[in-house]
Coordinates of C-alpha atoms and ligand atoms in Angstrom, one line a residue:
M1 CA 4.3 -25.5 -5.3
K2 CA 3.4 -24.4 -2.1
A3 CA 0.9 -21.8 -1.7
A4 CA -1.0 -20.2 1.0
I5 CA -4.6 -20.5 0.1
L6 CA -7.9 -18.6 1.4
T7 CA -10.8 -20.5 0.7
S8 CA -13.3 -19.0 3.3
P9 CA -12.8 -15.6 4.9
Q10 CA -12.4 -15.8 8.8
R11 CA -10.6 -13.5 11.5
V12 CA -7.0 -13.9 11.7
P13 CA -6.6 -15.7 15.0
D14 CA -8.8 -18.5 13.2
R15 CA -6.0 -19.1 10.9
P16 CA -7.7 -18.3 7.4
L17 CA -4.8 -19.4 5.1
L18 CA -3.9 -22.8 4.6
V19 CA -0.5 -23.7 3.2
E20 CA -0.7 -26.4 0.6
D21 CA 0.7 -28.0 -2.6
V22 CA -0.9 -26.7 -5.8
P23 CA -0.3 -27.0 -9.4
R24 CA 2.3 -24.5 -10.6
P25 CA 0.6 -21.8 -12.9
E26 CA 1.4 -21.8 -16.5
P27 CA 1.5 -18.6 -18.1
G28 CA -1.1 -17.7 -20.7
A29 CA -0.7 -15.2 -23.9
G30 CA 0.9 -11.7 -22.5
Q31 CA 1.7 -13.1 -19.1
V32 CA 5.2 -14.0 -17.4
L33 CA 5.5 -16.7 -15.1
L34 CA 7.8 -15.5 -11.8
R35 CA 9.5 -17.4 -9.3
V36 CA 8.5 -15.4 -6.2
R37 CA 11.5 -14.1 -4.4
A38 CA 9.5 -12.1 -1.8
C39 CA 6.1 -11.0 -1.2
G40 CA 5.0 -7.9 1.0
V41 CA 2.1 -8.2 3.4
C42 CA -0.5 -5.2 3.0
R43 CA -3.2 -4.2 5.1
T44 CA -5.5 -5.0 2.2
D45 CA -4.6 -8.8 2.4
L46 CA -6.0 -8.5 5.9
H47 CA -9.4 -7.2 4.3
I48 CA -9.2 -9.9 2.0
V49 CA -8.7 -12.8 4.4
E50 CA -11.1 -11.4 7.2
G51 CA -13.9 -10.7 4.3
E52 CA -14.4 -6.9 4.7
L53 CA -13.7 -7.2 1.1
A54 CA -16.0 -9.7 -0.3
P55 CA -14.7 -12.8 -2.0
L56 CA -14.7 -12.6 -5.7
R57 CA -13.8 -16.5 -6.4
A58 CA -14.0 -19.7 -4.3
S59 CA -10.4 -19.8 -3.6
V60 CA -7.6 -17.2 -3.8
I61 CA -3.8 -16.9 -3.1
P62 CA -3.4 -13.3 -1.6
G63 CA -0.4 -11.3 -2.0
H64 CA 0.2 -8.2 -4.1
Q65 CA 3.8 -7.0 -3.5
I66 CA 5.5 -9.5 -5.4
A67 CA 9.3 -9.3 -6.1
G68 CA 10.1 -12.2 -8.6
E69 CA 12.3 -13.4 -11.3
I70 CA 10.9 -14.2 -14.9
V71 CA 11.3 -17.9 -15.5
A72 CA 9.0 -18.4 -18.5
G73 CA 6.9 -16.0 -21.0
A74 CA 9.9 -14.1 -21.5
T75 CA 9.7 -11.2 -24.1
P76 CA 12.9 -9.3 -25.7
E77 CA 11.8 -6.4 -23.5
L78 CA 11.8 -8.8 -20.3
P79 CA 14.1 -11.6 -20.7
L80 CA 14.5 -14.6 -18.5
G81 CA 15.9 -14.0 -15.4
T82 CA 14.6 -10.3 -15.3
R83 CA 13.8 -9.1 -11.7
V84 CA 10.3 -7.6 -11.7
G85 CA 7.8 -6.4 -9.2
V86 CA 3.9 -7.0 -9.4
S87 CA 1.6 -4.7 -7.5
W88 CA -2.2 -4.3 -6.8
I89 CA -3.3 -3.4 -9.9
G90 CA -2.8 -6.7 -12.1
G91 CA -4.5 -5.2 -15.1
T92 CA -6.7 -2.9 -16.6
D93 CA -9.3 -3.4 -19.8
G94 CA -7.3 -0.5 -21.8
K95 CA -10.7 0.6 -23.1
C96 CA -13.4 1.9 -20.7
A97 CA -14.0 5.7 -20.2
Y98 CA -11.3 5.9 -17.3
C99 CA -8.6 4.2 -19.1
R100 CA -9.1 6.5 -22.2
R101 CA -8.7 9.5 -19.8
N102 CA -5.7 8.5 -18.5
L103 CA -7.0 7.4 -15.1
E104 CA -6.3 3.6 -15.3
N105 CA -6.3 3.3 -11.5
L106 CA -10.1 4.0 -11.6
C107 CA -10.7 1.5 -14.5
D108 CA -14.3 0.0 -14.6
S109 CA -12.6 -3.7 -15.1
P110 CA -9.6 -3.9 -13.2
T111 CA -7.8 -7.1 -12.2
F112 CA -6.5 -7.2 -8.6
T113 CA -3.6 -9.3 -7.7
G114 CA -4.0 -11.6 -5.1
Y115 CA -8.0 -10.8 -5.0
S116 CA -9.5 -11.2 -8.2
V117 CA -6.4 -13.3 -9.5
N118 CA -4.0 -15.2 -7.5
G119 CA -1.0 -13.4 -5.9
G120 CA 2.4 -14.1 -4.4
Y121 CA 1.9 -15.9 -0.9
A122 CA 3.2 -18.8 -3.1
E123 CA 6.5 -20.1 -4.6
F124 CA 5.3 -19.0 -8.4
A125 CA 2.8 -16.6 -9.7
V126 CA 1.9 -15.3 -13.2
A127 CA 1.4 -11.8 -13.9
R128 CA 0.5 -9.8 -16.8
S129 CA 3.8 -8.7 -18.7
D130 CA 2.3 -5.2 -19.2
F131 CA 1.8 -4.8 -15.6
V132 CA 5.2 -5.9 -14.2
F133 CA 7.9 -3.3 -13.4
P134 CA 11.4 -4.1 -13.5
L135 CA 13.1 -3.7 -10.2
P136 CA 16.4 -1.2 -10.1
A137 CA 19.6 -3.1 -9.0
A138 CA 19.9 -0.8 -6.0
L139 CA 16.7 -2.4 -4.4
D140 CA 17.1 -6.2 -3.2
D141 CA 13.9 -8.6 -3.3
R142 CA 13.0 -8.5 0.3
H143 CA 13.5 -4.6 0.4
A144 CA 11.7 -4.0 -2.9
A145 CA 8.4 -6.2 -2.0
P146 CA 7.0 -3.4 0.4
L147 CA 7.5 -0.9 -1.9
L148 CA 5.2 -2.4 -4.4
C149 CA 2.0 -1.5 -2.7
A150 CA 2.9 0.2 0.5
G151 CA 5.2 2.2 -1.3
I152 CA 3.5 3.0 -4.3
I153 CA -0.1 3.9 -3.0
G154 CA 1.7 6.0 -0.3
F155 CA 3.3 7.9 -3.1
R156 CA 0.2 8.2 -5.0
S157 CA -1.3 9.5 -1.6
L158 CA 1.1 12.3 -1.4
R159 CA 0.3 13.4 -5.0
V160 CA -3.7 13.1 -4.5
A161 CA -3.0 15.4 -1.4
G162 CA -1.0 17.7 -3.7
I163 CA 2.0 18.1 -1.6
E164 CA 4.3 20.8 -2.6
P165 CA 8.0 20.8 -1.5
G166 CA 8.2 22.5 1.9
E167 CA 5.0 22.1 3.1
R168 CA 3.9 21.0 6.5
V169 CA 2.3 17.5 6.1
G170 CA 0.6 15.5 8.9
L171 CA 0.6 11.5 8.5
F172 CA -2.0 9.8 10.7
G173 CA -1.1 6.4 11.4
F174 CA 2.8 5.0 10.9
G175 CA 2.8 1.4 9.5
A176 CA 4.3 0.1 6.3
S177 CA 3.2 2.7 3.8
A178 CA 3.8 6.0 6.1
H179 CA 7.3 5.0 7.2
L180 CA 8.0 5.2 3.4
A181 CA 6.1 8.0 2.7
I182 CA 8.2 10.1 5.2
E183 CA 11.3 9.5 3.4
V184 CA 9.8 10.9 0.2
L185 CA 8.3 13.9 2.2
H186 CA 11.8 14.7 3.6
A187 CA 13.5 14.2 0.2
W188 CA 11.1 17.1 -0.6
N189 CA 11.9 19.1 2.5
C190 CA 8.4 18.9 4.0
E191 CA 7.9 19.1 7.7
V192 CA 6.5 15.8 8.9
Y193 CA 4.0 15.7 11.9
V194 CA 3.0 11.9 12.8
S195 CA 0.0 11.1 15.0
T196 CA -0.1 7.2 15.4
R197 CA -0.9 4.5 18.2
G198 CA 1.8 2.5 19.5
A199 CA 4.9 3.6 21.4
S200 CA 6.9 1.5 18.9
H201 CA 5.6 3.3 15.9
R202 CA 6.1 6.9 17.6
K203 CA 9.8 5.9 18.3
L204 CA 10.2 4.7 14.7
A205 CA 8.7 8.0 13.5
E206 CA 11.0 10.0 15.8
S207 CA 14.0 8.0 14.4
L208 CA 13.1 8.7 11.1
G209 CA 13.0 12.5 11.5
A210 CA 9.5 13.7 12.2
K211 CA 9.3 16.9 13.2
W212 CA 6.6 16.1 16.0
V213 CA 5.4 12.9 17.1
G214 CA 2.0 12.3 19.1
S215 CA -0.7 9.4 19.9
E216 CA -3.5 8.6 17.6
S217 CA -5.6 11.1 19.3
D218 CA -3.2 14.0 19.6
R219 CA -3.5 16.9 17.2
P220 CA -0.3 18.4 15.8
P221 CA 0.9 21.6 17.4
V222 CA 0.4 23.6 13.9
E223 CA -1.9 23.9 11.2
L224 CA -1.1 21.3 8.5
D225 CA -1.1 22.1 4.5
R226 CA -1.8 18.6 3.7
A227 CA -2.5 15.4 5.4
V228 CA -2.7 11.6 4.7
T229 CA -4.6 9.2 6.8
F230 CA -3.4 5.3 6.9
A231 CA -5.5 4.0 9.6
P232 CA -8.9 2.2 8.8
S233 CA -10.6 4.6 11.0
G234 CA -12.9 7.5 10.2
D235 CA -12.2 9.2 13.3
V236 CA -8.8 9.6 12.3
V237 CA -10.1 11.3 9.0
V238 CA -12.0 13.8 11.2
L239 CA -9.0 14.4 13.5
A240 CA -6.8 15.1 10.3
L241 CA -9.6 17.4 8.9
S242 CA -9.6 19.3 12.0
S243 CA -5.6 19.9 11.8
L244 CA -5.8 21.5 8.3
R245 CA -5.4 25.1 7.2
K246 CA -8.0 26.7 4.7
G247 CA -7.7 25.1 1.5
G248 CA -6.0 22.1 2.9
V249 CA -6.3 18.4 1.8
V250 CA -6.6 14.9 3.6
A251 CA -6.1 12.0 1.3
I252 CA -7.3 8.9 2.9
N253 CA -4.8 6.0 2.3
A254 CA -7.3 3.2 2.9
I255 CA -9.3 0.9 0.7
H256 CA -11.8 0.2 3.8
L257 CA -12.9 2.5 6.6
D258 CA -14.8 1.6 9.8
R259 CA -17.3 4.4 9.1
I260 CA -16.9 8.3 9.0
P261 CA -18.4 9.9 12.2
E262 CA -20.7 13.1 11.9
F263 CA -18.5 16.3 11.8
D264 CA -19.0 20.0 11.9
Y265 CA -19.1 21.4 8.3
D266 CA -18.9 25.0 9.2
R267 CA -15.8 24.4 11.3
L268 CA -14.0 21.6 9.6
L269 CA -14.7 21.5 5.8
W270 CA -15.9 25.3 5.0
G271 CA -12.7 27.2 3.7
E272 CA -12.3 24.9 0.8
R273 CA -10.8 22.1 2.8
Q274 CA -10.8 19.0 0.9
I275 CA -11.3 15.0 1.8
R276 CA -9.9 12.9 -1.1
S277 CA -10.0 8.9 -1.4
V278 CA -6.8 7.2 -2.7
A279 CA -7.9 4.3 -5.1
N280 CA -5.3 1.9 -6.4
M281 CA -2.7 3.4 -8.6
T282 CA -1.3 3.7 -12.1
R283 CA 1.7 2.3 -13.7
A284 CA 3.1 5.9 -14.0
D285 CA 2.7 6.0 -10.2
A286 CA 4.7 2.6 -10.0
R287 CA 7.5 3.6 -12.3
D288 CA 8.1 7.2 -11.1
F289 CA 8.2 5.7 -7.3
L290 CA 10.5 3.0 -7.8
K291 CA 12.7 5.3 -9.8
L292 CA 12.7 7.8 -6.9
A293 CA 13.1 4.9 -4.2
A294 CA 16.2 3.9 -5.7
E295 CA 17.6 7.6 -6.0
I296 CA 16.8 8.2 -2.5
H297 CA 17.9 4.7 -1.3
L298 CA 14.8 4.0 0.4
Q299 CA 15.1 1.3 2.7
P300 CA 11.8 -0.2 4.3
R301 CA 12.1 -1.7 7.9
I302 CA 11.0 -5.2 7.5
T303 CA 10.1 -8.4 9.3
I304 CA 10.6 -11.8 7.6
F305 CA 8.2 -14.5 7.8
P306 CA 8.5 -18.0 6.0
L307 CA 5.3 -18.8 3.8
D308 CA 4.5 -21.4 6.3
Q309 CA 3.7 -18.4 8.7
A310 CA 1.6 -16.5 6.5
N311 CA -1.2 -16.6 9.2
E312 CA 1.3 -15.0 11.7
A313 CA 2.4 -12.4 9.3
L314 CA -1.2 -11.2 8.8
A315 CA -1.7 -11.1 12.8
A316 CA 1.5 -9.1 13.0
I317 CA -0.2 -6.4 10.8
K318 CA -3.5 -6.6 12.4
N319 CA -2.3 -6.2 15.8
D320 CA 0.4 -3.6 14.8
S321 CA 3.1 -5.7 16.5
I322 CA 6.0 -4.8 14.2
D323 CA 7.3 -1.6 12.9
G324 CA 7.5 -1.1 9.0
A325 CA 6.4 -3.9 6.6
A326 CA 6.2 -7.8 7.0
V327 CA 7.5 -9.7 4.1
I328 CA 6.9 -13.5 3.4
L329 CA 9.7 -15.6 1.7
P330 CA 8.4 -18.7 -0.1
Ligands
LIG401 ZN1 -10.5 0.5 -18.0
LIG402 ZN1 -1.9 -3.3 -1.0

């Protein structure tokens, strides 16, 4: 099969991914083999190929937003031909203290799709059958793919921020995840304030009904109840914190930040404001979000790249040169 492979992390302009022919993987016990129909590109993929996340194996096929069709390893619950999604959490041990507390997103021995095991920048991929999610018929493959990490983890971020219906919510950064989160927030009757770099991202936020849109250094004109930051920048976290009312929460939807700058505790965090990180996702997050996405007819904006142009897809994310999500078609 054809696959895009990372052997040594490099900056994206140096074309870290090589598209090659490799043996088709065989499903083991408890696994399914998927024909990949589409694979979304996530900012985390960028951190993997550029080495901000240290390599876990000698080579890896990235990609953890896989929409595929079961072609082997079928079970009575997952018959041949079932369309399923695979996300960043490819498996957990099911027995550590976190799994036992129903916090499988914090599992001590997790499997990460496209990082600790091969992912979906390929024609075929294997996945644990208990970590695939049947896709609602309302979602086609290429529009379902970006929901599988950007969408699910964006949804988890809204939960971690503790958003209540009707609240004022700030989204800081407006890429693949935020442009889905805004639609969920509108379904919850929230007012959404967007600070982001990039004129086209600001235009997209306006077209999706944001109450106010500003640049990446603009503070929203009202005090926010909650905020979610998407940019990999600690300055943005502090800007979001400075926009909160007392008791408000900033949820950081980023697996990597450049740094957290020093800030004034008395003015910014006092008053029971909170900063929380968002780590991974649970299967319940995935199921709840996919159900909601089908109900509200969530339609991500996508830009398609053929597998041969996987490096270009990563460059597009890095340079913020597309709106919404990049999707690779094998
Ligand atoms: Zn565990
Ligand atoms: Zn991701």
